[in-house]
Coordinates of C-alpha atoms in Angstrom, one line a residue:
M1 CA 0.0 0.0 0.0
N2 CA 1.4 3.4 -0.9
Y3 CA 1.2 6.6 1.2
K4 CA -1.8 8.1 -0.4
M5 CA -3.8 4.8 -0.1
A6 CA -2.8 4.6 3.6
V7 CA -3.9 8.2 4.2
K8 CA -7.3 7.5 2.6
L9 CA -7.7 4.3 4.6
V10 CA -7.0 6.0 8.0
L11 CA -9.0 9.1 7.3
S12 CA -12.0 7.1 6.0
E13 CA -12.0 4.8 9.1
C14 CA -11.7 7.8 11.4
S15 CA -14.5 9.6 9.7
S16 CA -16.8 6.5 9.9
A17 CA -16.0 6.1 13.6
L18 CA -16.7 9.7 14.5
D19 CA -19.9 9.7 12.4
K20 CA -21.2 6.8 14.5
I21 CA -20.8 8.6 17.9
N22 CA -24.2 9.6 19.4
E23 CA -24.6 13.3 19.4
D24 CA -26.7 13.3 22.6
E25 CA -23.9 11.4 24.4
V26 CA -21.4 14.0 23.2
N27 CA -23.6 16.9 24.4
N28 CA -24.0 15.2 27.8
F29 CA -20.3 14.6 28.0
M30 CA -19.5 18.3 27.2
N31 CA -22.0 19.5 29.8
M32 CA -20.6 17.2 32.5
L33 CA -17.1 18.5 31.8
L34 CA -18.2 22.1 32.1
E35 CA -20.2 21.5 35.3
A36 CA -17.5 19.6 37.2
D37 CA -15.2 21.3 39.6
Q38 CA -12.3 19.1 38.3
V39 CA -12.0 16.5 35.6
F40 CA -9.8 13.5 36.1
F41 CA -8.6 11.2 33.2
V42 CA -7.4 7.6 33.4
G43 CA -6.3 5.3 30.7
V44 CA -3.4 3.0 29.9
G45 CA -0.9 2.8 27.1
R46 CA -1.6 4.8 23.9
V47 CA -5.1 5.6 25.1
K48 CA -3.6 7.5 28.1
L49 CA -1.5 9.5 25.7
E50 CA -4.7 10.6 23.8
L51 CA -6.4 11.5 27.0
E52 CA -3.4 13.5 28.1
A53 CA -3.6 15.5 24.9
F54 CA -7.3 16.1 25.5
A55 CA -6.7 17.1 29.1
K56 CA -4.1 19.7 28.0
R57 CA -6.6 21.1 25.5
L58 CA -9.2 21.4 28.2
A59 CA -6.7 23.1 30.5
H60 CA -6.2 25.7 27.8
L61 CA -10.0 26.3 27.9
G62 CA -10.0 27.0 31.7
I63 CA -11.1 23.5 32.9
K64 CA -9.3 22.1 35.9
V65 CA -7.9 18.7 34.7
H66 CA -5.7 16.0 36.2
I67 CA -4.2 12.8 35.0
V68 CA -4.7 10.0 37.5
G69 CA -1.4 9.0 39.0
D70 CA 0.4 12.3 38.4
I71 CA 2.5 13.5 41.3
N72 CA 0.3 16.7 41.7
E73 CA -3.0 14.9 41.4
P74 CA -5.4 16.2 44.2
A75 CA -8.0 14.1 45.9
M76 CA -11.2 13.6 43.9
T77 CA -14.5 14.7 45.4
S78 CA -18.2 14.2 44.7
K79 CA -18.2 17.4 42.6
D80 CA -15.7 15.9 40.1
V81 CA -15.8 13.8 37.0
L82 CA -13.6 10.8 36.1
V83 CA -13.2 10.2 32.4
I84 CA -12.0 6.6 31.5
G85 CA -10.7 5.8 28.1
S86 CA -10.8 2.1 27.4
G87 CA -12.0 0.5 24.2
S88 CA -13.0 -2.7 25.9
G89 CA -13.9 -1.2 29.2
E90 CA -12.0 -4.1 30.8
S91 CA -8.6 -2.6 31.5
L92 CA -7.9 -3.5 35.2
I93 CA -6.4 -0.3 36.5
P94 CA -9.1 2.1 35.0
V95 CA -11.9 -0.2 36.2
A96 CA -10.4 -0.3 39.7
I97 CA -10.0 3.5 39.8
A98 CA -13.5 4.0 38.5
K99 CA -14.9 1.9 41.3
K100 CA -13.0 3.9 43.9
A101 CA -14.2 7.2 42.3
K102 CA -17.8 6.0 42.4
Q103 CA -17.4 5.2 46.1
I104 CA -16.3 8.8 46.6
G105 CA -19.4 10.0 44.8
G106 CA -17.7 11.3 41.6
K107 CA -19.4 11.1 38.2
I108 CA -17.9 8.4 35.9
I109 CA -17.7 8.7 32.1
H110 CA -16.5 5.9 30.0
I111 CA -15.3 6.6 26.4
G112 CA -15.1 3.2 24.7
S113 CA -16.7 0.7 22.5
N114 CA -18.0 -2.0 24.8
S115 CA -21.3 -0.9 26.3
K116 CA -21.6 -4.1 28.3
S117 CA -18.2 -3.8 30.0
S118 CA -17.4 -4.1 33.7
L119 CA -17.8 -0.3 33.8
A120 CA -21.4 -0.3 32.6
S121 CA -22.9 -0.7 36.0
I122 CA -21.1 2.3 37.5
T123 CA -20.9 4.8 34.7
D124 CA -23.0 7.9 34.6
L125 CA -22.4 8.3 30.9
M126 CA -20.9 6.2 28.2
V127 CA -19.7 7.8 25.0
R128 CA -19.5 5.0 22.6
I129 CA -16.9 5.0 19.8
P130 CA -18.0 1.7 18.1
V131 CA -14.7 0.6 16.7
Q132 CA -12.9 -2.7 16.7
T133 CA -11.4 -3.7 20.1
K134 CA -9.7 -6.8 21.4
L135 CA -13.1 -8.2 22.0
Y136 CA -14.1 -8.2 18.3
L137 CA -17.8 -7.4 19.1
S138 CA -20.2 -7.9 16.2
D139 CA -21.4 -4.3 16.0
E140 CA -17.9 -2.7 16.0
I141 CA -16.4 -1.0 12.9
V142 CA -13.8 -3.3 11.6
S143 CA -10.4 -1.7 11.0
K144 CA -7.6 -2.6 8.6
Q145 CA -5.1 -0.8 10.9
P146 CA -3.0 -2.6 13.5
M147 CA -4.4 -3.4 17.0
S148 CA -6.5 -0.5 18.5
S149 CA -5.2 2.3 16.3
L150 CA -8.6 3.3 15.1
F151 CA -9.9 3.7 18.7
E152 CA -6.9 5.8 19.7
Q153 CA -7.1 8.0 16.6
S154 CA -10.9 8.4 17.1
L155 CA -10.4 9.3 20.8
F156 CA -7.8 11.9 19.9
L157 CA -10.0 13.5 17.2
F158 CA -13.1 13.2 19.5
G159 CA -11.2 15.3 22.1
D160 CA -10.5 18.0 19.6
V161 CA -14.1 18.0 18.3
V162 CA -15.3 18.4 21.9
A163 CA -12.8 21.3 22.4
V164 CA -14.2 23.1 19.4
M165 CA -17.7 22.6 20.8
I166 CA -16.7 24.1 24.2
I167 CA -15.0 27.0 22.5
D168 CA -18.2 27.7 20.6
K169 CA -20.4 27.3 23.7
K170 CA -18.2 29.5 25.8
N171 CA -17.8 32.1 23.0
I172 CA -14.0 31.9 23.4
E173 CA -12.1 33.9 20.8
L174 CA -9.5 31.8 19.1
K175 CA -7.1 34.8 18.9
K176 CA -7.2 35.1 22.8
L177 CA -6.4 31.4 23.0
W178 CA -3.4 31.8 20.7
N179 CA -2.2 34.9 22.7
Y180 CA -2.6 33.0 26.0
H181 CA -0.6 30.1 24.7
A182 CA 2.1 32.3 23.1
N183 CA 2.6 34.1 26.4
L184 CA 3.2 30.8 28.2
E185 CA 6.1 29.9 25.9

């Protein structure tokens, strides 16, 4: 496969995945982020990297964000939200952290593909990106990319889409964001 063919494949799969996300779930997700005192993110591996990028974007938009496990992570409270990124919803560490956050009274959001995962009974909201996971569920979008690349790419793009929606909802001027960011460097 040449470069242009690979580009078409990746972009086509990402577009299909993002088109399948339920808009009501996205709006609820955005509102929960905006209403929370703090937003915590947890994921493992490459998914964690995508969540860190999204958290950084939200921090630029004035939302208090934390990555679970960071040295400066404060305690979570009942006024906070935990966002879990896990395609299968079965990753041990995120599931255990979600259970603890639920005991505290925090809101739990799962971004993943498996709506019947171990997280299903404790989540307040699931944003489903119905792409192929290690479970190979029958209603997942099949990918020609390696492993869970499509989920990770879709998660990254989803974060930027939500950021654009927040910018619009809060009437944030892009020029001010650029100036703010430039002054930090």
